Amino acid sequence: MQQQRPAPRLRLALEQIGAWVLDQPAAPPLNGQCCDRLRPKQIQRELLQSLETSGLEITALVEWRWDAQQGHAKGWLWQAGALQRFRWMRHSGQLTLHEQLRCINTAPLHALR
């Protein structure tokens, strides 16, 4: 079976499109940025499930990033009056927490008479 070659005009158009595509700059890596492209929904669901099953009290994600090259998520979470830095390894489920700031509720100040 003989392969047909494209018409000369079509061939020229395909060559120009190919040259244009190859001439475009590559997208910069997303390392270090904080955007939704670095926080995929599936990863977020798995992370929230892991936080829930780890036995932690009520937690809230403050900010987090997904590193696809390292296979981990890291960021900040709020748990039981403390702001904590966390790192979660997706494949092993390992979660490490480092307390950064603890907030304590105290009675309001009373003026002395």
CSV table of N, CA and C in Angstrom, one decimal:
chain,number,residue,atom,x,y,z
A,1,MET,N,0.8,-1.2,0.0
A,1,MET,CA,0.0,0.0,0.0
A,1,MET,C,0.9,1.2,0.0
A,2,GLN,N,0.6,2.1,-0.9
A,2,GLN,CA,1.5,3.3,-1.1
A,2,GLN,C,0.9,4.4,-0.2
A,3,GLN,N,1.8,5.1,0.5
A,3,GLN,CA,1.3,6.2,1.4
A,3,GLN,C,1.2,7.5,0.6
A,4,GLN,N,0.1,8.2,0.8
A,4,GLN,CA,-0.1,9.4,0.0
A,4,GLN,C,0.6,10.6,0.7
A,5,ARG,N,1.2,11.4,0.0
A,5,ARG,CA,1.8,12.6,0.5
A,5,ARG,C,0.8,13.7,0.5
A,6,PRO,N,0.9,14.6,1.5
A,6,PRO,CA,-0.1,15.8,1.5
A,6,PRO,C,0.2,16.7,0.3
A,7,ALA,N,-0.8,17.4,-0.1
A,7,ALA,CA,-0.7,18.4,-1.1
A,7,ALA,C,0.3,19.4,-0.7
A,8,PRO,N,1.0,20.1,-1.7
A,8,PRO,CA,2.1,21.0,-1.4
A,8,PRO,C,1.6,22.1,-0.4
A,9,ARG,N,0.4,22.7,-0.6
A,9,ARG,CA,0.0,23.8,0.3
A,9,ARG,C,-0.2,23.2,1.7
A,10,LEU,N,-0.8,22.1,1.7
A,10,LEU,CA,-1.1,21.5,3.1
A,10,LEU,C,0.2,21.2,3.7
A,11,ARG,N,1.2,20.6,3.0
A,11,ARG,CA,2.5,20.3,3.6
A,11,ARG,C,3.2,21.6,4.1
A,12,LEU,N,3.1,22.7,3.3
A,12,LEU,CA,3.7,23.9,3.8
A,12,LEU,C,3.0,24.4,5.0
A,13,ALA,N,1.7,24.3,5.1
A,13,ALA,CA,1.0,24.8,6.3
A,13,ALA,C,1.3,24.0,7.5
A,14,LEU,N,1.5,22.6,7.3
A,14,LEU,CA,1.8,21.8,8.4
A,14,LEU,C,3.2,22.1,8.9
A,15,GLU,N,4.1,22.4,8.0
A,15,GLU,CA,5.5,22.7,8.4
A,15,GLU,C,5.5,24.0,9.2
A,16,GLN,N,4.7,25.0,8.7
A,16,GLN,CA,4.7,26.3,9.5
A,16,GLN,C,4.1,26.1,10.9
A,17,ILE,N,3.0,25.3,11.0
A,17,ILE,CA,2.4,25.1,12.3
A,17,ILE,C,3.4,24.4,13.2
A,18,GLY,N,4.1,23.4,12.7
A,18,GLY,CA,5.2,22.7,13.4
A,18,GLY,C,6.3,23.6,13.9
A,19,ALA,N,6.7,24.5,13.0
A,19,ALA,CA,7.7,25.4,13.4
A,19,ALA,C,7.2,26.4,14.4
A,20,TRP,N,6.0,26.8,14.3
A,20,TRP,CA,5.4,27.7,15.3
A,20,TRP,C,5.3,27.1,16.7
A,21,VAL,N,4.9,25.8,16.7
A,21,VAL,CA,4.7,25.1,18.0
A,21,VAL,C,6.1,24.9,18.6
A,22,LEU,N,7.1,24.5,17.9
A,22,LEU,CA,8.4,24.3,18.4
A,22,LEU,C,9.1,25.6,18.8
A,23,ASP,N,8.6,26.8,18.3
A,23,ASP,CA,9.2,28.1,18.6
A,23,ASP,C,8.7,28.6,19.9
A,24,GLN,N,7.6,28.1,20.4
A,24,GLN,CA,7.0,28.6,21.7
A,24,GLN,C,7.8,28.2,22.9
A,25,PRO,N,8.0,29.1,23.8
A,25,PRO,CA,8.8,28.8,25.0
A,25,PRO,C,8.1,27.8,25.8
A,26,ALA,N,8.8,26.9,26.5
A,26,ALA,CA,8.3,25.9,27.4
A,26,ALA,C,7.7,26.6,28.6
A,27,ALA,N,6.6,26.1,29.2
A,27,ALA,CA,6.0,26.6,30.4
A,27,ALA,C,7.0,26.5,31.5
A,28,PRO,N,7.2,27.5,32.3
A,28,PRO,CA,8.1,27.4,33.5
A,28,PRO,C,7.6,26.4,34.5
A,29,PRO,N,8.5,25.7,35.2
A,29,PRO,CA,8.0,24.8,36.2
A,29,PRO,C,7.3,25.5,37.3
A,30,LEU,N,6.4,24.8,38.0
A,30,LEU,CA,5.5,25.4,39.0
A,30,LEU,C,6.1,25.3,40.4
A,31,ASN,N,7.3,25.0,40.5
A,31,ASN,CA,7.9,24.8,41.9
A,31,ASN,C,7.8,26.1,42.6
A,32,GLY,N,7.3,26.1,43.8
A,32,GLY,CA,7.3,27.2,44.7
A,32,GLY,C,6.2,28.2,44.6
A,33,GLN,N,5.4,28.0,43.5
A,33,GLN,CA,4.2,28.8,43.4
A,33,GLN,C,3.1,28.3,44.3
A,34,CYS,N,2.1,29.1,44.6
A,34,CYS,CA,1.0,28.7,45.3
A,34,CYS,C,-0.3,29.0,44.5
A,35,CYS,N,-0.7,28.0,43.8
A,35,CYS,CA,-1.9,28.2,43.0
A,35,CYS,C,-2.7,26.9,42.9
A,36,ASP,N,-3.8,27.0,42.3
A,36,ASP,CA,-4.7,25.8,42.3
A,36,ASP,C,-4.1,24.7,41.4
A,37,ARG,N,-3.2,25.0,40.4
A,37,ARG,CA,-2.6,24.0,39.6
A,37,ARG,C,-1.6,23.2,40.5
A,38,LEU,N,-1.2,23.7,41.6
A,38,LEU,CA,-0.3,22.9,42.5
A,38,LEU,C,-1.1,22.3,43.7
A,39,ARG,N,-2.4,22.4,43.6
A,39,ARG,CA,-3.2,21.8,44.7
A,39,ARG,C,-4.4,21.0,44.0
A,40,PRO,N,-4.0,19.9,43.4
A,40,PRO,CA,-5.0,19.1,42.7
A,40,PRO,C,-6.1,18.6,43.6
A,41,LYS,N,-7.3,18.6,43.1
A,41,LYS,CA,-8.5,18.2,44.0
A,41,LYS,C,-8.3,16.8,44.5
A,42,GLN,N,-7.9,15.8,43.7
A,42,GLN,CA,-7.7,14.4,44.2
A,42,GLN,C,-6.7,14.4,45.4
A,43,ILE,N,-5.6,15.1,45.2
A,43,ILE,CA,-4.6,15.1,46.3
A,43,ILE,C,-5.2,15.7,47.6
A,44,GLN,N,-6.0,16.8,47.4
A,44,GLN,CA,-6.6,17.4,48.5
A,44,GLN,C,-7.6,16.5,49.2
A,45,ARG,N,-8.4,15.7,48.5
A,45,ARG,CA,-9.3,14.7,49.1
A,45,ARG,C,-8.5,13.7,49.9
A,46,GLU,N,-7.4,13.2,49.3
A,46,GLU,CA,-6.6,12.2,50.0
A,46,GLU,C,-5.9,12.8,51.3
A,47,LEU,N,-5.5,14.0,51.2
A,47,LEU,CA,-4.8,14.7,52.3
A,47,LEU,C,-5.8,14.9,53.4
A,48,LEU,N,-7.0,15.4,53.1
A,48,LEU,CA,-8.1,15.6,54.2
A,48,LEU,C,-8.5,14.2,54.8
A,49,GLN,N,-8.5,13.2,54.0
A,49,GLN,CA,-8.9,11.9,54.5
A,49,GLN,C,-7.8,11.4,55.5
A,50,SER,N,-6.5,11.6,55.1
A,50,SER,CA,-5.4,11.2,55.9
A,50,SER,C,-5.4,12.0,57.2
A,51,LEU,N,-5.7,13.3,57.2
A,51,LEU,CA,-5.8,14.1,58.4
A,51,LEU,C,-6.9,13.5,59.3
A,52,GLU,N,-8.0,13.2,58.7
A,52,GLU,CA,-9.1,12.7,59.5
A,52,GLU,C,-8.8,11.3,60.1
A,53,THR,N,-8.2,10.4,59.4
A,53,THR,CA,-7.9,9.1,59.9
A,53,THR,C,-6.7,9.1,60.8
A,54,SER,N,-5.9,10.1,60.9
A,54,SER,CA,-4.7,10.1,61.8
A,54,SER,C,-5.1,10.4,63.2
A,55,GLY,N,-6.3,10.6,63.5
A,55,GLY,CA,-6.7,10.8,64.9
A,55,GLY,C,-6.6,12.2,65.4
A,56,LEU,N,-6.3,13.1,64.5
A,56,LEU,CA,-6.2,14.5,65.0
A,56,LEU,C,-7.6,15.1,65.3
A,57,GLU,N,-7.6,16.0,66.2
A,57,GLU,CA,-8.9,16.7,66.5
A,57,GLU,C,-9.3,17.5,65.3
A,58,ILE,N,-10.3,18.3,65.4
A,58,ILE,CA,-10.8,19.1,64.2
A,58,ILE,C,-9.6,19.9,63.7
A,59,THR,N,-9.4,19.8,62.4
A,59,THR,CA,-8.3,20.5,61.7
A,59,THR,C,-8.9,21.3,60.5
A,60,ALA,N,-8.2,22.3,60.2
A,60,ALA,CA,-8.5,23.1,59.0
A,60,ALA,C,-7.2,23.4,58.2
A,61,LEU,N,-7.2,23.2,56.9
A,61,LEU,CA,-6.0,23.5,56.1
A,61,LEU,C,-6.0,25.0,56.0
A,62,VAL,N,-4.9,25.6,56.3
A,62,VAL,CA,-4.7,27.1,56.1
A,62,VAL,C,-4.2,27.3,54.7
A,63,GLU,N,-3.1,26.6,54.4
A,63,GLU,CA,-2.5,26.8,53.1
A,63,GLU,C,-1.6,25.6,52.8
A,64,TRP,N,-1.6,25.1,51.6
A,64,TRP,CA,-0.8,23.9,51.3
A,64,TRP,C,-0.4,23.9,49.8
A,65,ARG,N,0.7,23.1,49.6
A,65,ARG,CA,1.2,23.0,48.2
A,65,ARG,C,1.5,21.5,47.9
A,66,TRP,N,1.4,21.1,46.7
A,66,TRP,CA,1.7,19.7,46.3
A,66,TRP,C,2.9,19.7,45.5
A,67,ASP,N,3.9,18.9,45.8
A,67,ASP,CA,5.1,18.8,45.1
A,67,ASP,C,5.1,17.4,44.4
A,68,ALA,N,4.8,17.4,43.1
A,68,ALA,CA,4.7,16.2,42.3
A,68,ALA,C,6.0,15.5,42.2
A,69,GLN,N,7.1,16.2,42.1
A,69,GLN,CA,8.4,15.5,42.0
A,69,GLN,C,8.7,14.7,43.3
A,70,GLN,N,8.5,15.3,44.4
A,70,GLN,CA,8.8,14.7,45.7
A,70,GLN,C,7.7,13.8,46.2
A,71,GLY,N,6.5,14.0,45.7
A,71,GLY,CA,5.3,13.1,46.1
A,71,GLY,C,4.8,13.5,47.5
A,72,HIS,N,4.9,14.7,47.9
A,72,HIS,CA,4.4,15.1,49.2
A,72,HIS,C,3.7,16.5,49.1
A,73,ALA,N,2.8,16.7,50.1
A,73,ALA,CA,2.2,18.0,50.3
A,73,ALA,C,2.7,18.6,51.6
A,74,LYS,N,2.8,19.9,51.6
A,74,LYS,CA,3.3,20.6,52.8
A,74,LYS,C,2.6,21.9,52.9
A,75,GLY,N,2.5,22.4,54.1
A,75,GLY,CA,1.8,23.6,54.3
A,75,GLY,C,1.5,23.9,55.8
A,76,TRP,N,0.4,24.5,56.0
A,76,TRP,CA,0.0,24.9,57.3
A,76,TRP,C,-1.4,24.5,57.6
A,77,LEU,N,-1.6,24.0,58.9
A,77,LEU,CA,-3.0,23.7,59.3
A,77,LEU,C,-3.2,24.2,60.7
A,78,TRP,N,-4.5,24.4,61.0
A,78,TRP,CA,-5.0,24.9,62.3
A,78,TRP,C,-5.6,23.7,63.0
A,79,GLN,N,-5.1,23.4,64.2
A,79,GLN,CA,-5.6,22.3,65.0
A,79,GLN,C,-5.6,22.6,66.4
A,80,ALA,N,-6.8,22.6,67.1
A,80,ALA,CA,-6.9,22.7,68.5
A,80,ALA,C,-6.1,23.9,69.1
A,81,GLY,N,-6.3,25.1,68.4
A,81,GLY,CA,-5.7,26.3,68.9
A,81,GLY,C,-4.3,26.5,68.6
A,82,ALA,N,-3.8,25.7,67.7
A,82,ALA,CA,-2.4,25.8,67.3
A,82,ALA,C,-2.2,25.8,65.8
A,83,LEU,N,-1.3,26.7,65.3
A,83,LEU,CA,-1.0,26.7,63.9
A,83,LEU,C,0.2,25.8,63.7
A,84,GLN,N,0.1,24.8,62.9
A,84,GLN,CA,1.2,23.8,62.7
A,84,GLN,C,1.6,23.7,61.3
A,85,ARG,N,2.9,23.5,61.1
A,85,ARG,CA,3.5,23.3,59.8
A,85,ARG,C,3.4,21.7,59.6
A,86,PHE,N,3.0,21.3,58.4
A,86,PHE,CA,2.9,19.9,58.2
A,86,PHE,C,3.5,19.4,56.9
A,87,ARG,N,3.8,18.2,56.9
A,87,ARG,CA,4.3,17.5,55.6
A,87,ARG,C,3.7,16.1,55.6
A,88,TRP,N,3.1,15.8,54.4
A,88,TRP,CA,2.4,14.6,54.2
A,88,TRP,C,2.9,13.9,53.0
A,89,MET,N,3.4,12.6,53.2
A,89,MET,CA,3.9,11.8,52.1
A,89,MET,C,2.7,11.0,51.6
A,90,ARG,N,2.4,11.2,50.3
A,90,ARG,CA,1.2,10.6,49.7
A,90,ARG,C,1.2,9.0,49.7
A,91,HIS,N,2.3,8.5,49.3
A,91,HIS,CA,2.4,7.0,49.1
A,91,HIS,C,2.5,6.3,50.4
A,92,SER,N,3.1,6.8,51.4
A,92,SER,CA,3.2,6.1,52.7
A,92,SER,C,2.2,6.6,53.7
A,93,GLY,N,1.6,7.8,53.4
A,93,GLY,CA,0.6,8.3,54.3
A,93,GLY,C,1.2,8.9,55.6
A,94,GLN,N,2.5,9.0,55.6
A,94,GLN,CA,3.2,9.6,56.8
A,94,GLN,C,2.9,11.1,56.9
A,95,LEU,N,2.6,11.5,58.1
A,95,LEU,CA,2.2,12.9,58.4
A,95,LEU,C,3.1,13.4,59.5
A,96,THR,N,3.8,14.5,59.3
A,96,THR,CA,4.7,15.1,60.3
A,96,THR,C,4.1,16.5,60.6
A,97,LEU,N,4.1,16.8,61.9
A,97,LEU,CA,3.6,18.1,62.3
A,97,LEU,C,4.7,18.8,63.1
A,98,HIS,N,4.8,20.1,63.0
A,98,HIS,CA,5.7,20.9,63.8
A,98,HIS,C,4.9,22.2,64.2
A,99,GLU,N,4.7,22.2,65.5
A,99,GLU,CA,3.9,23.3,66.1
A,99,GLU,C,4.7,24.6,65.9
A,100,GLN,N,4.0,25.7,65.5
A,100,GLN,CA,4.6,27.0,65.2
A,100,GLN,C,4.1,28.0,66.2
A,101,LEU,N,2.8,28.0,66.4
A,101,LEU,CA,2.1,29.0,67.2
A,101,LEU,C,1.0,28.4,68.0
A,102,ARG,N,0.9,28.7,69.2
A,102,ARG,CA,-0.2,28.2,70.0
A,102,ARG,C,-1.0,29.4,70.6
A,103,CYS,N,-2.3,29.4,70.4
A,103,CYS,CA,-3.2,30.5,70.9
A,103,CYS,C,-4.0,30.0,72.1
A,104,ILE,N,-4.0,30.8,73.1
A,104,ILE,CA,-4.6,30.4,74.4
A,104,ILE,C,-5.7,31.4,74.7
A,105,ASN,N,-6.9,30.9,74.9
A,105,ASN,CA,-8.0,31.8,75.3
A,105,ASN,C,-7.9,32.2,76.8
A,106,THR,N,-7.9,33.4,77.1
A,106,THR,CA,-7.8,33.9,78.5
A,106,THR,C,-9.0,34.8,78.7
A,107,ALA,N,-9.3,35.0,80.0
A,107,ALA,CA,-10.3,35.9,80.3
A,107,ALA,C,-10.0,37.3,79.9
A,108,PRO,N,-11.0,38.1,79.6
A,108,PRO,CA,-10.7,39.5,79.2
A,108,PRO,C,-10.1,40.3,80.3
A,109,LEU,N,-9.3,41.3,80.0
A,109,LEU,CA,-8.7,42.1,81.1
A,109,LEU,C,-9.8,42.9,81.8
A,110,HIS,N,-9.6,43.0,83.1
A,110,HIS,CA,-10.6,43.8,83.9
A,110,HIS,C,-9.8,45.1,84.4
A,111,ALA,N,-10.5,46.2,84.3
A,111,ALA,CA,-9.9,47.4,84.8
A,111,ALA,C,-9.9,47.4,86.4
A,112,LEU,N,-8.8,47.8,86.9
A,112,LEU,CA,-8.7,47.9,88.4
A,112,LEU,C,-9.3,49.2,88.9
A,113,ARG,N,-10.1,49.1,89.9
A,113,ARG,CA,-10.7,50.3,90.4
A,113,ARG,C,-9.9,50.9,91.5
